[in-house]
XYZ file of C-alpha atoms in Angstrom:
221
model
C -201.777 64.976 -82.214
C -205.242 64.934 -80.544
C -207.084 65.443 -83.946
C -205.134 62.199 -84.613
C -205.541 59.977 -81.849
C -209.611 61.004 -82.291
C -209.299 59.849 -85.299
C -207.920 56.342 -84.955
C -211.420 55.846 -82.941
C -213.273 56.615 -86.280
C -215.861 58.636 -84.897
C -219.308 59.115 -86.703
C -218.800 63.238 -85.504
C -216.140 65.622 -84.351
C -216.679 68.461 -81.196
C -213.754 70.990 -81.701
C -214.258 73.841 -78.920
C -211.672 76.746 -79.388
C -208.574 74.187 -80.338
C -206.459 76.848 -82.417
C -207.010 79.840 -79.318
C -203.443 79.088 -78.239
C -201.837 79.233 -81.662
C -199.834 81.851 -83.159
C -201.517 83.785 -86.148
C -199.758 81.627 -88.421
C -199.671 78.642 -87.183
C -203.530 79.034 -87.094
C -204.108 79.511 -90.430
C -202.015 76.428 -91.512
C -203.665 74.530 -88.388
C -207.031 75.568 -89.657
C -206.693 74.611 -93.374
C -205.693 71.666 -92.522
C -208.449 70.599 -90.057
C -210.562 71.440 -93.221
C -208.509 69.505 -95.287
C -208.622 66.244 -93.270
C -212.721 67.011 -92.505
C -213.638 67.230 -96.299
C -211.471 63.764 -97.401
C -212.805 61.948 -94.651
C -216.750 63.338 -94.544
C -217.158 63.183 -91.187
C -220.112 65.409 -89.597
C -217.794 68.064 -87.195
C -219.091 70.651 -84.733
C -217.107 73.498 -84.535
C -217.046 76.335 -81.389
C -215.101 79.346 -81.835
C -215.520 83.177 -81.208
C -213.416 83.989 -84.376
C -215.593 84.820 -87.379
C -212.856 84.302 -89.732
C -212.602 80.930 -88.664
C -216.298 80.700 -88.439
C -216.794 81.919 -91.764
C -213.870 79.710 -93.455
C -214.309 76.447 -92.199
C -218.300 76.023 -92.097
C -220.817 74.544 -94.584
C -223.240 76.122 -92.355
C -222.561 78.862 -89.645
C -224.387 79.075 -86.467
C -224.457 82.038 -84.591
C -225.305 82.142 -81.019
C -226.946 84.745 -78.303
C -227.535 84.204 -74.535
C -226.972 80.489 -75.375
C -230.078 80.649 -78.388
C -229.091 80.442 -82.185
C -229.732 83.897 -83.479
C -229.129 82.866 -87.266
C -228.372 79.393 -89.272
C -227.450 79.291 -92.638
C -224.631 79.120 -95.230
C -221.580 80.792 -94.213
C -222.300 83.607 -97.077
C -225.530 84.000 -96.590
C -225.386 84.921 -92.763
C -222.147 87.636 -93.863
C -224.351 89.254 -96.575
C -227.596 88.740 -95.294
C -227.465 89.251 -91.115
C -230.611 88.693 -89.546
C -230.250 90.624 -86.668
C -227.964 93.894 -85.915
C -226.432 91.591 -83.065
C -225.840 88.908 -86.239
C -224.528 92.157 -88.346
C -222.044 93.169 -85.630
C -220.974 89.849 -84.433
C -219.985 88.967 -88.059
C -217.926 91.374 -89.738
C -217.592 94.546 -87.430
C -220.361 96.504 -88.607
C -220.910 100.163 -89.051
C -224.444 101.385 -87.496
C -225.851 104.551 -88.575
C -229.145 106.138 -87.600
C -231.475 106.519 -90.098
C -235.270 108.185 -91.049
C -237.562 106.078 -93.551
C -238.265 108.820 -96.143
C -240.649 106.536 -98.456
C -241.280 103.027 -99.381
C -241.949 102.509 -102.909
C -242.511 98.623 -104.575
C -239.114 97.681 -104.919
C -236.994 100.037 -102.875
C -237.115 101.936 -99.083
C -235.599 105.796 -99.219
C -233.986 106.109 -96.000
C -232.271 109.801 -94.634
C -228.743 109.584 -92.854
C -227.469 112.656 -91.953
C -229.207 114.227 -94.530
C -228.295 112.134 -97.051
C -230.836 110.214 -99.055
C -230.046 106.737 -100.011
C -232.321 104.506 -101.844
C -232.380 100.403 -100.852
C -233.580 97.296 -102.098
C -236.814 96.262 -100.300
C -234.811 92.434 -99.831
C -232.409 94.642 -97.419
C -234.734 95.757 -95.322
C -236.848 94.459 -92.370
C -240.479 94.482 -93.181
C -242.785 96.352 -91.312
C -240.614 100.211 -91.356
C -243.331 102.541 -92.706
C -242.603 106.213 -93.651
C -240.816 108.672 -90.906
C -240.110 105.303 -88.902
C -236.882 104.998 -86.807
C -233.813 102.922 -88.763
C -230.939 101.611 -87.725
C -228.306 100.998 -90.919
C -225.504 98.327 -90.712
C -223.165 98.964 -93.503
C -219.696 96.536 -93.562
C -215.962 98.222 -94.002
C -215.502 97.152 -96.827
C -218.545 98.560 -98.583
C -217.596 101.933 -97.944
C -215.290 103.896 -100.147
C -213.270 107.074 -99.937
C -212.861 109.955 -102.341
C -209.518 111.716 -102.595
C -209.816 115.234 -100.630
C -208.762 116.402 -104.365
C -212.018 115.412 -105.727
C -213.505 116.843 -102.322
C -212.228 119.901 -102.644
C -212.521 120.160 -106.365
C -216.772 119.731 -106.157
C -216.056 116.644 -107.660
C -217.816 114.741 -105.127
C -221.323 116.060 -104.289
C -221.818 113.392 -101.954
C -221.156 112.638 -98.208
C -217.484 113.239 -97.062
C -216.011 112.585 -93.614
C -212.780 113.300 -91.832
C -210.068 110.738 -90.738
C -209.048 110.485 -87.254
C -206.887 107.476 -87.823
C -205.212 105.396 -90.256
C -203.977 101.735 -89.503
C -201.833 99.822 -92.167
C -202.670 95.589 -91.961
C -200.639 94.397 -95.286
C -203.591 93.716 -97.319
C -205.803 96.632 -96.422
C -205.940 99.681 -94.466
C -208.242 100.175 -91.968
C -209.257 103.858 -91.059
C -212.015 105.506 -89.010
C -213.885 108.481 -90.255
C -215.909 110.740 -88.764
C -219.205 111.197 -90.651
C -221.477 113.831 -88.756
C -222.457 111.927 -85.286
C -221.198 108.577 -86.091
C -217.594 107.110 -86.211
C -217.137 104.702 -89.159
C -214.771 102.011 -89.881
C -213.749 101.733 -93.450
C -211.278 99.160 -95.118
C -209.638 99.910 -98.371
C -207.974 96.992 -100.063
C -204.384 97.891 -100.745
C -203.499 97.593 -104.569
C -199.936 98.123 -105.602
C -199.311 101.251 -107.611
C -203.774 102.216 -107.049
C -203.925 102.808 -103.125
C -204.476 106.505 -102.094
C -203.384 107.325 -98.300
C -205.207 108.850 -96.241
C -203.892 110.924 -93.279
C -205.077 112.023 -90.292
C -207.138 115.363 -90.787
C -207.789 115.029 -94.394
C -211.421 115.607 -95.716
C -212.582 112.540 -97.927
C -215.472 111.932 -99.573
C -217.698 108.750 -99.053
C -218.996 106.068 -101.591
C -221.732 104.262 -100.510
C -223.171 101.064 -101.716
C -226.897 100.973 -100.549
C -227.249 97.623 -102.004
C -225.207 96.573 -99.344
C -227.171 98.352 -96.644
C -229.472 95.880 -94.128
C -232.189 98.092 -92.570
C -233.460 97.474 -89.412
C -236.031 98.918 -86.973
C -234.440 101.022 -84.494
């Protein structure tokens, strides 16, 4: 009803500040498509505050995220998911992992950074310039870009690799979300859930972990 009644005035630009907050989960998402709906037939320049980065992310041409009242990082709503400028950017959209890191070398296309031992070779247009051999790292590395190898495989020698433990499990429909234990640091990891493919884990079990270094963002620590 307000969204209407602004409308009637015709208005050159549109200042939404938190209007689904009050909304039930589903009633949200249908209240949020169709805000975008009725923005994209009628054009009209919109301003949208909200501290929910899926409805950040979903309804923006451009996503600006803010610090202390200063924008920390402007851009396209994919580029500031896949390419955070900032660890506060990384954490703020998408629920980060951070994991210590070593620079090992710096070669002309990649940086060989040391986590827990583990060597792990990343793009150069990952990283923050300016990390020189034996520098200090800290690693952002998103849920979803981690994946876990069956404790079979683990135990098997299959998997050479990192492995981790689960402390907890959470079913969400679509994916489940656990958290691992990976020598000092705590990791969230989300597994899409495939019908007939998805592999539960339980508390306790030893898995192995698949990471994606490509997906890594580098910064100084």
């Amino acid at each position: 009803m307000a969204l209407a009644r602004a409308l009637v005035l015709k208005p050159k630009i549109m200042l939404f500040d938190e209007p689904l907050s009050n909304l039930d989960p589903k009633l949200r998402i249908q209240t949020r498509s169709e805000i975008k709906r009725v923005q994209q037939m009628l054009g009209i320049t919109t301003i949208y505050v909200t501290h929910d980065q899926t409805e950040a992310l979903s309804l923006s041409d451009r996503v600006a995220v803010m610090n202390h009242g200063k924008i920390a990082q402007l851009g396209p709503p994919e580029e500031v998911y896949n390419h955070p400028a900032s660890p506060f950017v990384s954490d703020f959209i998408g629920n980060a992992n951070f994991l210590d890191a070593v620079v090992d070398e710096v070669t002309a296309g990649h940086m060989v950074v040391l986590i827990n031992g583990f060597s792990f070779s990343v793009p150069l247009d990952r990283c923050e310039p300016n990390l020189e051999p034996d520098a200090r790292a800290l690693v952002s590395v998103k849920p979803e870009a981690i994946e876990l190898v069956p404790p079979a495989a683990v135990a098997q020698a299959f998997h050479a690799g990192p492995r981790g433990v689960v402390e907890l499990s959470s079913f969400s429909g679509p994916a489940t979300e656990y958290k691992v234990t990976f020598g000092d640091a705590y990791l969230t990891v989300s597994t899409p859930n495939i019908r007939g493919r998805t592999v539960v884990y339980r508390a306790g079990s030893e898995v192995g972990l698949e990471f994606d270094p490509s997906s890594f963002r580098v910064y100084p620590a």
